[in-house]
mmCIF file of C-alpha atoms and ligand atoms in Angstrom:
data_model
loop_
_atom_site.group_PDB
_atom_site.id
_atom_site.type_symbol
_atom_site.label_atom_id
_atom_site.label_comp_id
_atom_site.label_asym_id
_atom_site.label_seq_id
_atom_site.Cartn_x
_atom_site.Cartn_y
_atom_site.Cartn_z
ATOM 1 C CA MET J 1 24.157 -41.201 78.923
ATOM 2 C CA ASP J 2 23.089 -40.611 82.515
ATOM 3 C CA LEU J 3 20.089 -38.289 82.299
ATOM 4 C CA GLY J 4 20.659 -37.041 85.843
ATOM 5 C CA LEU J 5 17.095 -37.766 86.920
ATOM 6 C CA ARG J 6 17.823 -40.048 89.888
ATOM 7 C CA GLY J 7 16.024 -38.723 92.955
ATOM 8 C CA LYS J 8 14.138 -36.011 91.073
ATOM 9 C CA VAL J 9 10.398 -35.878 91.749
ATOM 10 C CA ALA J 10 8.261 -36.046 88.600
ATOM 11 C CA VAL J 11 4.540 -35.328 88.382
ATOM 12 C CA VAL J 12 3.202 -37.343 85.451
ATOM 13 C CA CYS J 13 -0.318 -36.452 84.298
ATOM 14 C CA GLY J 14 -2.474 -38.784 82.230
ATOM 15 C CA ALA J 15 -0.279 -41.556 83.595
ATOM 16 C CA SER J 16 -2.683 -44.481 83.511
ATOM 17 C CA ALA J 17 -2.490 -45.202 79.781
ATOM 18 C CA GLY J 18 -0.827 -44.460 76.470
ATOM 19 C CA ILE J 19 1.991 -41.946 76.235
ATOM 20 C CA GLY J 20 1.635 -40.789 79.873
ATOM 21 C CA ARG J 21 2.081 -44.335 81.128
ATOM 22 C CA ALA J 22 5.161 -44.772 78.943
ATOM 23 C CA VAL J 23 6.584 -41.483 80.286
ATOM 24 C CA ALA J 24 6.028 -42.693 83.865
ATOM 25 C CA GLU J 25 7.891 -45.909 83.142
ATOM 26 C CA THR J 26 10.759 -44.194 81.284
ATOM 27 C CA LEU J 27 11.291 -41.663 84.085
ATOM 28 C CA ALA J 28 11.142 -44.430 86.705
ATOM 29 C CA ALA J 29 13.756 -46.396 84.750
ATOM 30 C CA GLU J 30 15.975 -43.292 85.034
ATOM 31 C CA GLY J 31 15.520 -43.288 88.810
ATOM 32 C CA ALA J 32 12.960 -40.472 89.178
ATOM 33 C CA ASP J 33 10.386 -40.690 91.955
ATOM 34 C CA LEU J 34 6.849 -40.365 90.655
ATOM 35 C CA PHE J 35 3.525 -38.774 91.468
ATOM 36 C CA LEU J 36 1.054 -40.266 88.992
ATOM 37 C CA VAL J 37 -2.194 -38.507 88.077
ATOM 38 C CA ALA J 38 -5.203 -39.679 86.027
ATOM 39 C CA ARG J 39 -8.879 -40.230 86.702
ATOM 40 C CA ARG J 40 -8.890 -43.864 87.867
ATOM 41 C CA ALA J 41 -7.322 -44.603 91.244
ATOM 42 C CA GLU J 42 -7.356 -48.346 90.619
ATOM 43 C CA ALA J 43 -5.231 -48.152 87.488
ATOM 44 C CA LEU J 44 -2.826 -45.701 89.142
ATOM 45 C CA SER J 45 -2.449 -47.798 92.261
ATOM 46 C CA GLY J 46 -1.458 -50.873 90.218
ATOM 47 C CA LEU J 47 0.967 -48.847 88.093
ATOM 48 C CA ALA J 48 2.584 -47.141 91.107
ATOM 49 C CA ALA J 49 3.189 -50.516 92.783
ATOM 50 C CA GLU J 50 4.511 -52.024 89.548
ATOM 51 C CA LEU J 51 6.987 -49.208 88.838
ATOM 52 C CA ALA J 52 8.147 -48.918 92.449
ATOM 53 C CA GLY J 53 8.804 -52.680 92.506
ATOM 54 C CA ARG J 54 10.549 -52.798 89.132
ATOM 55 C CA TYR J 55 12.765 -49.703 89.440
ATOM 56 C CA GLY J 56 13.168 -49.173 93.204
ATOM 57 C CA VAL J 57 11.724 -45.652 93.073
ATOM 58 C CA THR J 58 9.057 -44.059 95.262
ATOM 59 C CA ALA J 59 5.771 -43.891 93.369
ATOM 60 C CA ARG J 60 2.620 -42.259 94.732
ATOM 61 C CA PHE J 61 -0.559 -41.347 92.932
ATOM 62 C CA GLY J 62 -3.679 -39.202 93.069
ATOM 63 C CA ALA J 63 -6.898 -39.611 91.086
ATOM 64 C CA ALA J 64 -8.338 -36.431 89.570
ATOM 65 C CA ASP J 65 -10.232 -35.144 86.582
ATOM 66 C CA LEU J 66 -7.750 -32.517 85.468
ATOM 67 C CA SER J 67 -10.392 -30.644 83.483
ATOM 68 C CA LYS J 68 -11.851 -29.497 86.828
ATOM 69 C CA GLY J 69 -10.134 -26.640 88.641
ATOM 70 C CA GLU J 70 -10.987 -27.852 92.146
ATOM 71 C CA GLU J 71 -9.592 -31.312 91.387
ATOM 72 C CA CYS J 72 -6.347 -29.798 90.083
ATOM 73 C CA SER J 73 -6.045 -27.815 93.336
ATOM 74 C CA ARG J 74 -6.690 -30.932 95.419
ATOM 75 C CA ILE J 75 -4.162 -33.016 93.516
ATOM 76 C CA LEU J 76 -1.518 -30.310 93.836
ATOM 77 C CA GLU J 77 -2.057 -30.339 97.600
ATOM 78 C CA GLU J 78 -1.835 -34.113 97.721
ATOM 79 C CA GLN J 79 1.364 -34.060 95.677
ATOM 80 C CA GLY J 80 2.881 -31.449 97.992
ATOM 81 C CA GLY J 81 1.900 -33.538 101.009
ATOM 82 C CA ALA J 82 3.438 -36.669 99.505
ATOM 83 C CA PHE J 83 6.780 -35.220 98.373
ATOM 84 C CA GLY J 84 7.102 -31.594 99.521
ATOM 85 C CA ARG J 85 8.373 -30.630 96.068
ATOM 86 C CA ALA J 86 8.169 -31.337 92.349
ATOM 87 C CA ASP J 87 11.135 -31.018 90.008
ATOM 88 C CA VAL J 88 9.506 -32.214 86.803
ATOM 89 C CA LEU J 89 5.996 -31.757 85.401
ATOM 90 C CA PHE J 90 4.704 -33.766 82.455
ATOM 91 C CA ALA J 91 1.443 -31.982 81.558
ATOM 92 C CA ASN J 92 -0.854 -34.315 79.662
ATOM 93 C CA ALA J 93 -4.441 -35.562 79.510
ATOM 94 C CA GLY J 94 -6.831 -37.018 76.979
ATOM 95 C CA GLY J 95 -7.474 -35.057 73.811
ATOM 96 C CA PRO J 96 -10.718 -33.239 72.963
ATOM 97 C CA PRO J 97 -13.286 -34.988 70.736
ATOM 98 C CA ALA J 98 -12.795 -35.001 66.977
ATOM 99 C CA GLY J 99 -14.910 -32.655 64.847
ATOM 100 C CA GLY J 100 -14.704 -29.765 62.413
ATOM 101 C CA PHE J 101 -15.702 -26.156 63.058
ATOM 102 C CA GLU J 102 -19.474 -26.542 63.186
ATOM 103 C CA ALA J 103 -19.365 -29.661 65.336
ATOM 104 C CA SER J 104 -17.003 -28.028 67.812
ATOM 105 C CA VAL J 105 -18.146 -24.493 68.498
ATOM 106 C CA SER J 106 -21.115 -24.911 70.825
ATOM 107 C CA GLU J 107 -20.474 -23.072 74.113
ATOM 108 C CA GLU J 108 -20.387 -26.414 75.918
ATOM 109 C CA LYS J 109 -17.832 -28.093 73.634
ATOM 110 C CA LEU J 110 -15.613 -25.018 73.570
ATOM 111 C CA ARG J 111 -15.627 -24.902 77.353
ATOM 112 C CA GLN J 112 -14.914 -28.622 77.711
ATOM 113 C CA GLY J 113 -12.034 -28.476 75.229
ATOM 114 C CA TRP J 114 -10.600 -25.388 76.916
ATOM 115 C CA ASP J 115 -10.785 -26.985 80.367
ATOM 116 C CA LEU J 116 -9.112 -30.230 79.276
ATOM 117 C CA THR J 117 -6.624 -29.183 76.627
ATOM 118 C CA PHE J 118 -5.563 -25.719 77.790
ATOM 119 C CA LEU J 119 -6.506 -24.982 81.392
ATOM 120 C CA ALA J 120 -5.498 -28.355 82.897
ATOM 121 C CA ALA J 121 -1.885 -27.837 81.829
ATOM 122 C CA VAL J 122 -1.881 -24.190 82.904
ATOM 123 C CA ARG J 123 -3.293 -25.006 86.346
ATOM 124 C CA MET J 124 -0.694 -27.704 86.977
ATOM 125 C CA ILE J 125 2.115 -25.399 85.860
ATOM 126 C CA ARG J 126 0.759 -22.551 87.993
ATOM 127 C CA GLY J 127 0.731 -24.802 91.036
ATOM 128 C CA LEU J 128 4.241 -26.230 90.651
ATOM 129 C CA LEU J 129 6.162 -23.295 89.177
ATOM 130 C CA PRO J 130 6.722 -21.279 92.407
ATOM 131 C CA GLY J 131 8.578 -24.197 94.047
ATOM 132 C CA MET J 132 10.709 -24.754 90.950
ATOM 133 C CA ARG J 133 11.606 -21.057 90.912
ATOM 134 C CA GLU J 134 12.559 -21.116 94.579
ATOM 135 C CA ARG J 135 14.829 -24.124 94.086
ATOM 136 C CA LYS J 136 16.207 -22.778 90.785
ATOM 137 C CA TRP J 137 15.593 -26.032 88.943
ATOM 138 C CA GLY J 138 12.634 -27.322 87.020
ATOM 139 C CA ARG J 139 11.510 -29.123 83.901
ATOM 140 C CA ILE J 140 8.091 -28.614 82.352
ATOM 141 C CA VAL J 141 7.134 -30.678 79.327
ATOM 142 C CA ALA J 142 3.620 -30.550 77.873
ATOM 143 C CA LEU J 143 2.269 -33.092 75.439
ATOM 144 C CA THR J 144 0.577 -31.437 72.478
ATOM 145 C CA SER J 145 0.420 -32.686 68.873
ATOM 146 C CA VAL J 146 1.866 -32.195 65.390
ATOM 147 C CA SER J 147 -1.274 -30.082 64.937
ATOM 148 C CA VAL J 148 0.573 -27.113 66.462
ATOM 149 C CA HIS J 149 2.865 -27.146 63.425
ATOM 150 C CA GLU J 150 0.230 -28.124 60.862
ATOM 151 C CA PRO J 151 -3.472 -28.143 61.845
ATOM 152 C CA ILE J 152 -5.219 -31.498 61.318
ATOM 153 C CA ALA J 153 -8.553 -31.727 59.496
ATOM 154 C CA ASN J 154 -11.527 -32.559 61.727
ATOM 155 C CA LEU J 155 -9.672 -31.799 64.988
ATOM 156 C CA ALA J 156 -10.785 -28.179 65.397
ATOM 157 C CA LEU J 157 -10.596 -28.022 69.197
ATOM 158 C CA SER J 158 -7.196 -29.679 69.326
ATOM 159 C CA ASN J 159 -5.915 -27.336 66.598
ATOM 160 C CA ALA J 160 -7.190 -24.295 68.493
ATOM 161 C CA TYR J 161 -6.239 -24.978 72.087
ATOM 162 C CA ARG J 162 -2.907 -26.739 71.589
ATOM 163 C CA ALA J 163 -1.679 -23.823 69.477
ATOM 164 C CA GLY J 164 -2.730 -21.424 72.243
ATOM 165 C CA LEU J 165 -0.976 -23.523 74.867
ATOM 166 C CA THR J 166 2.185 -23.599 72.775
ATOM 167 C CA GLY J 167 2.192 -19.800 72.639
ATOM 168 C CA LEU J 168 1.804 -19.567 76.391
ATOM 169 C CA LEU J 169 4.586 -22.096 76.999
ATOM 170 C CA LYS J 170 6.928 -20.148 74.762
ATOM 171 C CA THR J 171 6.177 -17.003 76.732
ATOM 172 C CA LEU J 172 6.817 -18.806 80.000
ATOM 173 C CA ALA J 173 10.046 -20.383 78.719
ATOM 174 C CA THR J 174 11.668 -16.994 78.266
ATOM 175 C CA GLU J 175 10.422 -15.735 81.639
ATOM 176 C CA VAL J 176 11.836 -18.602 83.726
ATOM 177 C CA ALA J 177 14.971 -19.573 81.783
ATOM 178 C CA GLY J 178 17.085 -17.555 84.216
ATOM 179 C CA ASP J 179 15.714 -19.608 87.113
ATOM 180 C CA GLY J 180 17.064 -22.913 85.778
ATOM 181 C CA ILE J 181 13.646 -23.975 84.511
ATOM 182 C CA THR J 182 13.047 -25.225 80.984
ATOM 183 C CA VAL J 183 9.626 -25.294 79.324
ATOM 184 C CA ASN J 184 9.106 -27.410 76.232
ATOM 185 C CA SER J 185 6.441 -29.406 74.452
ATOM 186 C CA VAL J 186 6.480 -32.680 72.572
ATOM 187 C CA CYS J 187 4.251 -33.066 69.516
ATOM 188 C CA PRO J 188 3.406 -36.670 68.673
ATOM 189 C CA GLY J 189 2.336 -37.822 65.252
ATOM 190 C CA TYR J 190 0.280 -41.007 64.906
ATOM 191 C CA THR J 191 1.123 -42.998 68.037
ATOM 192 C CA ARG J 192 -0.446 -46.372 68.780
ATOM 193 C CA THR J 193 -2.622 -45.788 71.878
ATOM 194 C CA SER J 194 -6.304 -45.999 72.790
ATOM 195 C CA ARG J 195 -6.656 -42.309 71.836
ATOM 196 C CA LEU J 196 -5.537 -43.127 68.298
ATOM 197 C CA GLU J 197 -7.989 -46.025 68.123
ATOM 198 C CA GLU J 198 -10.740 -43.625 69.248
ATOM 199 C CA LEU J 199 -9.803 -41.174 66.470
ATOM 200 C CA ALA J 200 -9.722 -44.028 63.933
ATOM 201 C CA ARG J 201 -13.221 -45.092 64.990
ATOM 202 C CA ALA J 202 -14.422 -41.475 64.699
ATOM 203 C CA SER J 203 -13.161 -41.163 61.128
ATOM 204 C CA ALA J 204 -13.771 -44.743 59.961
ATOM 205 C CA GLY J 205 -17.126 -44.262 58.179
ATOM 206 C CA THR J 206 -17.712 -47.511 56.308
ATOM 207 C CA GLN J 207 -14.111 -48.713 56.765
ATOM 208 C CA SER J 208 -12.754 -50.529 59.805
ATOM 209 C CA PRO J 209 -10.654 -48.552 62.309
ATOM 210 C CA GLU J 210 -7.734 -50.927 61.547
ATOM 211 C CA THR J 211 -7.910 -49.935 57.853
ATOM 212 C CA VAL J 212 -7.829 -46.266 58.839
ATOM 213 C CA MET J 213 -4.803 -46.828 61.082
ATOM 214 C CA ALA J 214 -3.013 -48.781 58.355
ATOM 215 C CA ALA J 215 -3.535 -45.825 55.994
ATOM 216 C CA TRP J 216 -2.142 -43.454 58.633
ATOM 217 C CA ALA J 217 0.911 -45.672 59.004
ATOM 218 C CA GLN J 218 1.436 -45.744 55.229
ATOM 219 C CA SER J 219 1.120 -41.978 54.953
ATOM 220 C CA THR J 220 3.951 -41.545 57.480
ATOM 221 C CA PRO J 221 7.453 -41.570 55.953
ATOM 222 C CA ALA J 222 8.623 -44.058 58.613
ATOM 223 C CA GLY J 223 5.941 -46.414 57.248
ATOM 224 C CA ARG J 224 4.475 -47.238 60.654
ATOM 225 C CA LEU J 225 2.727 -45.788 63.677
ATOM 226 C CA GLY J 226 4.843 -44.474 66.526
ATOM 227 C CA LEU J 227 5.123 -46.247 69.857
ATOM 228 C CA PRO J 228 4.330 -44.538 73.172
ATOM 229 C CA GLU J 229 7.854 -45.447 74.339
ATOM 230 C CA GLU J 230 9.341 -43.493 71.441
ATOM 231 C CA VAL J 231 7.497 -40.336 72.474
ATOM 232 C CA ALA J 232 8.396 -40.983 76.114
ATOM 233 C CA ALA J 233 12.117 -41.159 75.312
ATOM 234 C CA ALA J 234 11.993 -37.625 73.895
ATOM 235 C CA VAL J 235 10.018 -36.411 76.905
ATOM 236 C CA ALA J 236 12.518 -37.979 79.327
ATOM 237 C CA PHE J 237 15.439 -36.304 77.579
ATOM 238 C CA LEU J 238 13.745 -32.888 77.777
ATOM 239 C CA CYS J 239 13.114 -33.547 81.495
ATOM 240 C CA SER J 240 16.751 -34.370 82.089
ATOM 241 C CA GLU J 241 19.716 -32.514 83.491
ATOM 242 C CA ARG J 242 21.374 -32.967 80.095
ATOM 243 C CA ALA J 243 18.690 -30.849 78.372
ATOM 244 C CA ALA J 244 19.356 -27.788 80.541
ATOM 245 C CA TYR J 245 19.982 -25.522 77.524
ATOM 246 C CA ILE J 246 16.930 -26.566 75.503
ATOM 247 C CA THR J 247 13.881 -24.440 76.198
ATOM 248 C CA GLY J 248 10.890 -23.072 74.312
ATOM 249 C CA VAL J 249 10.833 -25.824 71.679
ATOM 250 C CA ALA J 250 7.834 -27.768 70.328
ATOM 251 C CA LEU J 251 9.498 -31.037 69.321
ATOM 252 C CA PRO J 252 7.748 -33.298 66.807
ATOM 253 C CA VAL J 253 8.093 -37.057 67.340
ATOM 254 C CA ASP J 254 6.279 -38.117 64.206
ATOM 255 C CA GLY J 255 8.234 -40.500 61.974
ATOM 256 C CA GLY J 256 8.749 -37.695 59.459
ATOM 257 C CA ARG J 257 5.072 -36.823 59.065
ATOM 258 C CA LEU J 258 5.493 -33.040 59.118
ATOM 259 C CA HIS J 259 6.850 -31.606 55.897
ATOM 260 C CA GLY J 260 7.701 -28.065 57.006
ATOM 261 C CA LEU J 261 11.362 -27.080 56.945
ATOM 262 C CA LEU J 262 11.596 -26.079 60.601
ATOM 263 C CA ALA J 263 9.361 -28.639 62.256
HETATM 264 P P1 NAD R 301 -4.668 -42.086 75.952
HETATM 265 O O1 NAD R 301 -6.134 -41.946 75.790
HETATM 266 O O2 NAD R 301 -4.025 -43.398 75.658
HETATM 267 O O3 NAD R 301 -4.238 -41.669 77.426
HETATM 268 C C1 NAD R 301 -4.716 -40.479 77.996
HETATM 269 C C2 NAD R 301 -4.392 -40.442 79.483
HETATM 270 O O4 NAD R 301 -4.937 -39.250 80.029
HETATM 271 C C3 NAD R 301 -5.018 -41.598 80.265
HETATM 272 O O5 NAD R 301 -4.200 -41.895 81.370
HETATM 273 C C4 NAD R 301 -6.334 -40.985 80.736
HETATM 274 O O6 NAD R 301 -6.849 -41.623 81.869
HETATM 275 C C5 NAD R 301 -5.858 -39.574 81.067
HETATM 276 N N1 NAD R 301 -6.937 -38.605 81.061
HETATM 277 C C6 NAD R 301 -7.854 -38.391 80.089
HETATM 278 N N2 NAD R 301 -8.694 -37.410 80.455
HETATM 279 C C7 NAD R 301 -8.300 -37.005 81.689
HETATM 280 C C8 NAD R 301 -8.773 -36.040 82.602
HETATM 281 N N3 NAD R 301 -9.843 -35.287 82.328
HETATM 282 N N4 NAD R 301 -8.137 -35.899 83.772
HETATM 283 C C9 NAD R 301 -7.062 -36.662 84.080
HETATM 284 N N5 NAD R 301 -6.561 -37.585 83.256
HETATM 285 C C10 NAD R 301 -7.179 -37.758 82.075
HETATM 286 O O7 NAD R 301 -4.061 -40.938 75.030
HETATM 287 P P2 NAD R 301 -2.609 -40.782 74.382
HETATM 288 O O8 NAD R 301 -2.640 -41.323 73.007
HETATM 289 O O9 NAD R 301 -1.565 -41.212 75.342
HETATM 290 O O10 NAD R 301 -2.579 -39.209 74.174
HETATM 291 C C11 NAD R 301 -2.175 -38.309 75.171
HETATM 292 C C12 NAD R 301 -2.371 -36.907 74.624
HETATM 293 O O11 NAD R 301 -1.615 -36.757 73.411
HETATM 294 C C13 NAD R 301 -3.823 -36.604 74.249
HETATM 295 O O12 NAD R 301 -4.113 -35.270 74.564
HETATM 296 C C14 NAD R 301 -3.842 -36.825 72.749
HETATM 297 O O13 NAD R 301 -4.869 -36.109 72.131
HETATM 298 C C15 NAD R 301 -2.466 -36.335 72.371
HETATM 299 N N6 NAD R 301 -1.991 -36.885 71.105
HETATM 300 C C16 NAD R 301 -2.016 -38.215 70.872
HETATM 301 C C17 NAD R 301 -1.597 -38.710 69.641
HETATM 302 C C18 NAD R 301 -1.639 -40.185 69.326
HETATM 303 O O14 NAD R 301 -1.462 -40.535 68.144
HETATM 304 N N7 NAD R 301 -1.854 -41.065 70.277
HETATM 305 C C19 NAD R 301 -1.123 -37.826 68.662
HETATM 306 C C20 NAD R 301 -1.102 -36.471 68.950
HETATM 307 C C21 NAD R 301 -1.532 -36.001 70.176
#
């Protein structure tokens, strides 16, 4: 199937590692030009050169801490200067720290989680939406988590802010559907990245992180952890021309981990 992404301009956030990196590569393989965003310019520069060389696409990058409003504004300006438009936004960044209610509700932690897990996505959408509306074509996909379907113990901030973001995305999806713009989210289950290793270390106690990850794999009906490429394939489809009639969904990519009937 031709996804119809050749020549589209995709802004990929959190592109230097994990699922974001896999999304950048999958979109490049489909012929999309890329604007890569993460905090480390060095990593982005190497990735942009690698993907441009391998897939013959144009790949630019900008380094920014997306939890900071002024850096989001700067990166949006840089992206506009580099391409003049954006057709696709993949909204993504690192997750908030693990912790239950009491460990998470200091003013400082609440603010940090809000900035990173809610506001970063909203700011990027706010910046790119007017152009998509003008051109009557756009794809917005945010990366959230299975926690929006079923909250996860000891991830209070993720449970709180990703659910809020999902509500906002659903609202937006209905408002812009008539402008040819779709708004969806992808909800990974256990996916083998450095973020998952960090969570395994945080919940390891006396066990090794590898033992914790093996237990996670066993508890998943597929019997293994997911791969970043498997999440990226779902993201790329939702970004595609072919997915023009899919909007407002929160799609789990979780090896069967969620047990609810409609998730
Ligand atoms: P990762 O740590 O491998 O990659 C995160 C990417 O975001 C990196 O490129 C990093 O540089 C970038 N990033 C982090 N903080 C940033 C910031 N402030 N500004 C700009 N860029 C920033 O993580 P991942 O596993 O690919 O996860 C991506 C998202 O999906 C996270 O929010 C994570 O919580 C969520 N998630 C992951 C899993 C999983 O099992 N891996 C499951 C559910 C949800």
